[in-house]
Coordinates of C-alpha atoms in Angstrom, one line a residue:
V199 CA 0.1 -0.3 0.1
R200 CA 1.1 3.4 -0.7
K201 CA 0.2 6.8 0.0
M202 CA 1.1 8.9 -2.7
K203 CA 4.4 11.0 -2.1
R204 CA 6.7 10.9 -5.1
T205 CA 5.9 8.8 -8.5
P206 CA 4.2 6.0 -7.1
E207 CA 5.4 3.6 -9.6
H208 CA 8.8 3.9 -8.8
S209 CA 8.0 3.8 -4.7
M210 CA 5.9 1.0 -5.6
D211 CA 8.9 -0.6 -7.6
E212 CA 11.4 -0.5 -4.9
L213 CA 8.5 -1.5 -2.3
K214 CA 8.6 -4.9 -4.6
E215 CA 12.9 -4.8 -4.4
L216 CA 12.8 -4.8 -1.2
C217 CA 9.6 -7.6 -0.6
K218 CA 11.9 -9.8 -3.1
T219 CA 15.0 -9.0 -0.8
A220 CA 12.7 -10.0 2.3
G221 CA 11.6 -13.0 0.7
I222 CA 8.3 -11.8 0.9
H223 CA 6.0 -12.8 -2.1
V224 CA 4.0 -9.7 -3.7
V225 CA 0.4 -10.9 -4.6
D226 CA -1.4 -7.2 -4.8
T227 CA -0.5 -3.6 -4.4
Y228 CA -2.6 -0.5 -3.8
V229 CA -2.0 3.1 -4.3
Q230 CA -4.2 5.5 -2.4
K231 CA -5.1 8.7 -4.3
K232 CA -7.9 10.4 -2.7
P233 CA -7.7 11.9 1.0
A234 CA -7.2 9.2 3.2
D235 CA -9.0 8.2 6.9
P236 CA -5.5 9.3 9.1
S237 CA -5.9 6.9 11.4
T238 CA -5.5 4.1 8.8
V239 CA -3.9 5.9 6.0
V240 CA -6.3 4.2 3.1
C241 CA -9.8 5.4 2.9
K242 CA -12.9 2.6 4.1
G243 CA -13.5 1.4 1.0
K244 CA -9.9 0.7 0.0
L245 CA -9.2 -1.2 3.0
Q246 CA -12.2 -2.8 2.5
E247 CA -11.7 -4.6 -0.7
I248 CA -7.8 -5.1 1.1
I249 CA -9.2 -7.3 3.2
L250 CA -11.5 -8.9 0.8
K251 CA -8.7 -9.8 -1.4
S252 CA -6.6 -10.6 1.6
V253 CA -9.6 -13.5 2.5
H254 CA -9.5 -15.1 -0.9
K255 CA -5.2 -15.0 -1.6
D256 CA -4.7 -16.3 1.8
I257 CA -2.7 -13.1 2.4
E258 CA -1.3 -12.7 5.9
L259 CA 0.8 -9.8 5.9
L260 CA 0.0 -6.0 4.7
I261 CA 2.8 -3.2 4.0
F262 CA 2.9 0.4 4.2
D263 CA 5.6 1.9 1.7
L264 CA 5.8 4.8 4.5
E265 CA 6.4 4.9 8.5
L266 CA 3.2 4.2 10.8
A267 CA 2.2 5.4 13.7
P268 CA 1.8 2.7 16.3
S269 CA -1.8 3.5 16.7
Q270 CA -2.2 3.8 13.0
A271 CA -0.7 0.2 12.7
K272 CA -3.0 -1.5 16.0
K273 CA -5.8 0.3 14.3
I274 CA -5.5 -1.6 10.5
S275 CA -4.4 -4.4 12.4
D276 CA -7.6 -4.7 14.6
I277 CA -9.9 -4.0 11.6
S278 CA -8.1 -6.5 8.9
D279 CA -6.7 -8.9 11.3
L280 CA -3.8 -9.2 9.2
K281 CA -0.2 -8.6 10.4
I282 CA 0.9 -5.1 9.2
I283 CA 4.1 -3.5 8.8
D284 CA 6.0 0.1 7.7
R285 CA 8.7 0.3 5.0
T286 CA 11.1 0.8 8.0
Q287 CA 10.3 -2.3 9.6
L288 CA 10.7 -4.2 6.2
I289 CA 14.1 -2.6 5.5
L290 CA 15.2 -3.0 9.5
D291 CA 14.5 -6.8 9.0
I292 CA 16.7 -6.6 5.3
F293 CA 19.6 -5.2 7.3
S294 CA 19.6 -7.9 10.3
K295 CA 19.6 -10.8 7.7
N296 CA 22.6 -9.1 5.8
A297 CA 25.2 -7.5 8.5
K298 CA 27.6 -9.8 9.0
S299 CA 30.7 -7.8 10.8
R300 CA 30.4 -6.7 14.4
D301 CA 30.1 -3.1 13.4
G302 CA 27.3 -4.1 11.3
K303 CA 25.3 -5.5 13.3
L304 CA 25.4 -3.1 16.4
Q305 CA 24.2 -0.3 13.9
V306 CA 21.6 -2.5 13.0
E307 CA 20.7 -3.4 16.9
L308 CA 21.0 0.5 17.6
A309 CA 18.2 1.2 14.9
Q310 CA 15.8 -1.3 15.5
L311 CA 15.9 0.1 19.6
K312 CA 15.4 3.4 18.4
Y313 CA 12.5 1.9 16.5
L314 CA 11.2 0.3 19.2
K315 CA 11.5 3.1 21.7
N316 CA 9.4 6.0 20.2
R317 CA 6.6 3.2 19.9
L318 CA 6.9 1.4 23.9
S319 CA 4.0 4.3 25.0
E320 CA 1.8 2.8 22.6
L321 CA 2.3 -0.8 23.3
D322 CA -1.1 -2.7 25.1
D323 CA -2.4 -2.2 28.0
N324 CA -1.0 -4.6 30.0
M325 CA 2.7 -2.4 29.7
S326 CA 1.2 0.1 32.7
R327 CA 0.6 -2.6 34.7
L328 CA 2.3 -2.2 38.4
T329 CA 5.5 -4.0 39.1
G330 CA 4.8 -3.5 42.7
G331 CA 3.1 -5.4 45.4
I332 CA 4.2 -7.6 48.3
G333 CA 8.0 -7.8 47.9
G334 CA 7.9 -5.6 44.8
R335 CA 7.1 -2.4 46.2
G336 CA 9.3 0.5 45.3
P337 CA 9.0 3.8 43.1
G338 CA 5.9 2.8 41.5
E339 CA 8.0 2.6 38.3
T340 CA 5.7 0.6 35.9
K341 CA 6.1 -1.7 32.9
L342 CA 6.4 0.8 30.2
E343 CA 9.0 3.0 32.3
I344 CA 11.3 -0.3 33.3
G345 CA 10.7 -0.8 29.1
N346 CA 11.8 2.6 28.2
R347 CA 14.6 2.8 31.1
R348 CA 16.3 -0.9 29.8
V349 CA 15.8 0.6 26.0
E350 CA 17.8 4.2 26.9
E351 CA 20.6 2.0 28.8
K352 CA 21.2 -0.9 25.8
I353 CA 21.2 2.3 23.4
T354 CA 23.7 4.0 25.6
R355 CA 25.8 0.6 25.7
L356 CA 25.3 0.0 21.8
E357 CA 26.6 4.0 21.6
N358 CA 29.3 3.4 23.3
E359 CA 30.1 0.2 21.7
L360 CA 30.1 1.7 18.1
L361 CA 32.5 4.7 19.4
S362 CA 35.5 2.9 20.4
L363 CA 34.6 0.7 17.3
K364 CA 34.9 4.3 15.5
K365 CA 38.1 5.6 17.3
R366 CA 39.8 1.9 16.3
R367 CA 38.4 2.5 12.3
E368 CA 40.1 6.0 12.7
L369 CA 43.3 4.7 13.9
N370 CA 43.6 2.8 11.0
R371 CA 42.8 5.4 8.7
K372 CA 45.2 7.7 10.2
A373 CA 48.2 4.6 9.4
R374 CA 46.9 4.6 5.4
T375 CA 47.0 8.3 5.8
R376 CA 50.6 8.7 6.9
N377 CA 51.7 5.8 4.3
E378 CA 49.8 8.6 1.4
V379 CA 47.8 5.4 -0.1
P380 CA 45.2 7.3 -1.9
I381 CA 41.5 5.4 -1.2
V382 CA 38.7 5.3 -3.8
A383 CA 35.1 4.8 -2.7
I384 CA 32.4 3.1 -4.4
V385 CA 28.7 4.9 -4.0
G386 CA 25.7 4.5 -5.6
Y387 CA 22.0 4.0 -5.2
T388 CA 21.0 0.5 -4.2
N389 CA 21.3 -2.6 -6.4
A390 CA 23.4 -0.3 -9.4
G391 CA 26.2 -3.3 -9.1
K392 CA 28.8 -1.6 -6.9
S393 CA 29.8 -4.8 -5.0
T394 CA 29.9 -6.5 -8.8
L395 CA 32.3 -3.3 -9.9
L396 CA 34.8 -4.4 -6.9
N397 CA 34.6 -8.2 -7.8
A398 CA 35.7 -7.3 -11.1
L399 CA 38.4 -4.7 -10.4
T400 CA 39.8 -6.9 -8.1
N401 CA 38.7 -10.3 -8.7
S402 CA 37.9 -10.7 -4.8
T403 CA 34.5 -12.2 -3.8
V404 CA 32.6 -9.5 -1.7
T405 CA 28.9 -10.3 -1.5
A406 CA 27.3 -9.8 -5.2
E407 CA 23.5 -10.1 -5.3
D408 CA 20.3 -9.3 -7.6
K409 CA 19.0 -7.9 -4.4
L410 CA 18.6 -4.6 -2.1
F411 CA 20.9 -3.6 0.8
A412 CA 23.2 -7.0 -0.3
T413 CA 26.1 -4.8 0.8
L414 CA 26.0 -3.6 4.9
D415 CA 29.8 -3.4 6.1
P416 CA 32.4 -1.5 4.4
T417 CA 34.4 -3.7 2.4
T418 CA 37.9 -2.5 1.7
R419 CA 40.4 -4.1 -1.2
R420 CA 43.6 -2.8 -2.7
I421 CA 44.5 -2.3 -6.1
R422 CA 48.0 -2.3 -7.4
F423 CA 49.1 -0.2 -10.7
P424 CA 52.4 -0.4 -12.5
K425 CA 54.8 2.1 -11.5
E426 CA 54.8 1.1 -7.9
R427 CA 51.5 2.7 -7.3
E428 CA 48.4 1.5 -5.3
I429 CA 45.0 2.7 -3.8
I430 CA 42.6 1.0 -1.6
I431 CA 39.5 0.5 -3.1
S432 CA 36.1 0.2 -0.6
D433 CA 32.2 -0.4 -1.3
T434 CA 29.4 0.9 0.6
V435 CA 26.1 0.6 1.6
G436 CA 23.8 1.5 -1.0
F437 CA 21.3 4.9 -1.1
I438 CA 18.0 4.7 -1.1
H439 CA 15.1 7.9 -1.7
D440 CA 13.4 8.8 2.4
L441 CA 15.8 6.4 4.2
P442 CA 14.9 7.3 7.5
P443 CA 16.7 9.3 9.5
D444 CA 17.7 6.2 12.7
L445 CA 18.8 4.2 9.6
S446 CA 20.9 6.5 8.1
Q447 CA 22.8 7.4 11.7
A448 CA 22.9 3.7 11.3
F449 CA 24.8 3.7 8.8
K450 CA 26.7 6.5 9.3
A451 CA 30.1 4.4 10.1
T452 CA 30.0 3.3 6.6
L453 CA 29.4 6.6 4.9
E454 CA 32.2 8.5 7.4
E455 CA 34.7 7.1 5.6
L456 CA 34.0 8.6 2.6
G457 CA 35.2 11.5 4.2
D458 CA 38.8 10.7 3.6
A459 CA 38.2 9.2 -0.1
D460 CA 40.3 10.8 -2.7
L461 CA 38.1 10.2 -5.4
L462 CA 34.1 9.0 -5.3
L463 CA 32.8 6.7 -8.3
H464 CA 29.7 6.9 -8.7
V465 CA 28.1 3.9 -9.9
V466 CA 24.9 3.9 -12.3
D467 CA 22.4 2.3 -13.6
I468 CA 21.6 2.8 -17.0
S469 CA 19.6 0.2 -17.4
N470 CA 17.0 1.3 -14.3
P471 CA 14.3 4.0 -16.2
N472 CA 14.6 5.6 -12.7
Y473 CA 18.3 5.7 -13.1
T474 CA 18.3 9.7 -13.4
E475 CA 16.0 9.8 -10.2
Q476 CA 18.5 7.9 -8.4
M477 CA 21.4 9.7 -9.6
E478 CA 20.1 12.6 -7.6
A479 CA 19.2 10.8 -4.7
V480 CA 22.9 9.7 -4.2
D481 CA 24.2 13.2 -5.3
G482 CA 21.1 14.8 -2.8
I483 CA 22.7 12.3 0.1
L484 CA 26.9 12.9 -1.0
N485 CA 26.1 17.2 -0.9
S486 CA 24.2 16.3 2.8
L487 CA 27.3 14.8 3.9
N488 CA 29.6 17.8 2.8
L489 CA 31.4 15.4 0.4
H490 CA 30.2 17.5 -2.9
E491 CA 33.5 18.8 -3.1
I492 CA 35.5 15.2 -3.3
P493 CA 36.3 14.7 -7.3
R494 CA 33.7 12.1 -8.9
L495 CA 33.5 10.1 -11.3
V496 CA 30.3 9.2 -12.9
I497 CA 30.3 4.9 -14.2
Y498 CA 26.9 3.9 -16.1
N499 CA 27.4 0.1 -15.5
K500 CA 25.2 -2.4 -16.9
V501 CA 25.6 -1.2 -20.5
D502 CA 25.3 -4.6 -21.6
Q503 CA 21.3 -4.1 -20.6
I504 CA 20.2 -1.4 -22.7
E505 CA 19.2 -0.8 -26.7
E506 CA 23.0 0.6 -28.4
E507 CA 20.7 4.0 -29.4
M508 CA 21.0 4.7 -25.7
I509 CA 24.8 3.8 -25.8
L510 CA 25.7 6.8 -28.6
P511 CA 24.7 9.8 -26.7
L512 CA 26.7 9.0 -23.9
K513 CA 29.3 7.8 -26.2
E514 CA 29.7 11.0 -27.4
N515 CA 29.4 12.8 -24.2
G516 CA 32.9 11.2 -23.1
E517 CA 30.9 9.3 -20.4
I518 CA 32.1 6.2 -18.6
L519 CA 30.2 3.2 -19.8
V520 CA 31.1 -0.3 -18.6
S521 CA 29.6 -3.7 -17.9
A522 CA 30.7 -5.0 -14.2
G523 CA 29.0 -8.4 -15.0
K524 CA 30.3 -8.7 -18.2
K525 CA 33.9 -7.2 -17.3
Q526 CA 33.7 -4.6 -20.3
G527 CA 35.3 -1.2 -20.2
L528 CA 37.3 -2.5 -16.8
E529 CA 40.7 -1.3 -18.2
E530 CA 39.8 1.8 -19.6
L531 CA 38.4 2.6 -16.2
L532 CA 41.3 1.7 -14.3
E533 CA 43.4 4.0 -16.5
I534 CA 40.8 6.9 -15.7
I535 CA 41.3 6.1 -12.4
E536 CA 45.2 5.9 -12.4
N537 CA 44.9 9.2 -14.5
K538 CA 42.4 11.2 -11.7
I539 CA 44.7 10.2 -8.5
W540 CA 47.9 10.9 -9.7
E541 CA 47.2 14.1 -11.4
E542 CA 45.3 15.5 -8.5
K543 CA 48.4 14.4 -6.5
K544 CA 50.7 16.6 -9.2
G545 CA 48.6 19.5 -7.5
E546 CA 46.5 20.0 -10.5
T547 CA 43.3 21.0 -9.9
L548 CA 40.2 19.4 -9.6
N549 CA 36.7 19.8 -10.1
P550 CA 34.0 17.3 -8.7
I551 CA 31.9 16.3 -11.0

């Protein structure tokens, strides 16, 4: 279900991709165009239609492409007898399945706790019963207050642990800076082919799947050039439209590393009909992180999946065209990266693209 916000078709396609990644089979989609009932997001008639469909098709789950208030989720669930989740919960579920490193897992847990904390006040009435009584009298603290306090304590613990991991990463980065090894970071919309490009350039075995958010941890490799030159190249989590603030914060560690990059490779899935919109989303996030001054190369990936008439104008503009999956255009790309990095080291002025 989607409430109108940006282009509904684009956003619904993205929600379907998220469902695919989470292992959810999508039976049907609905778009709410008319002003809706704020308590249930969709209007009464549309909700009845969804309930009928769920009975006929044995549907168990209803996913909303926006962040629901707990009261909304509860009311829709009470009326429909379906499990209700929102976009944030879906993304958190995918994150929890895909995070591999200690850092990644801690960040996911922190994001989950922050999401839960904002919803504790809306949990059922049992939470408000006093824990006091014989043998348990005290300050009259409710279960809800205990729940809140424990969540707050856990959040503080996780934030402290992430802080110590961040300091360790900073020490590693300083060591790299002292060695003066240039850093190249691959960025782009989720599922643009960043991990596949890293694999192709370095012959490594980083997870590369046709799923959203397959990469959730910073992945770093080295590439050695002739003349005893080498670079560090790193993959990052894919960007996505309207990523909830707590989730953006949860992966700040990954994005922080971009600040140390000498060059950003912005990988674009040219075969995606919405690639221009995706490019704008990535540019917006990079600008919000004050990374717009770092030199950037735009790389159009998956050129093997588009028609020749689309390729010709890009070639005429001198764009960088590759197919990471088919390993096409990689030698030229490495040459461009080498020239760009060591031109800058000679002191030539480079303007971000």
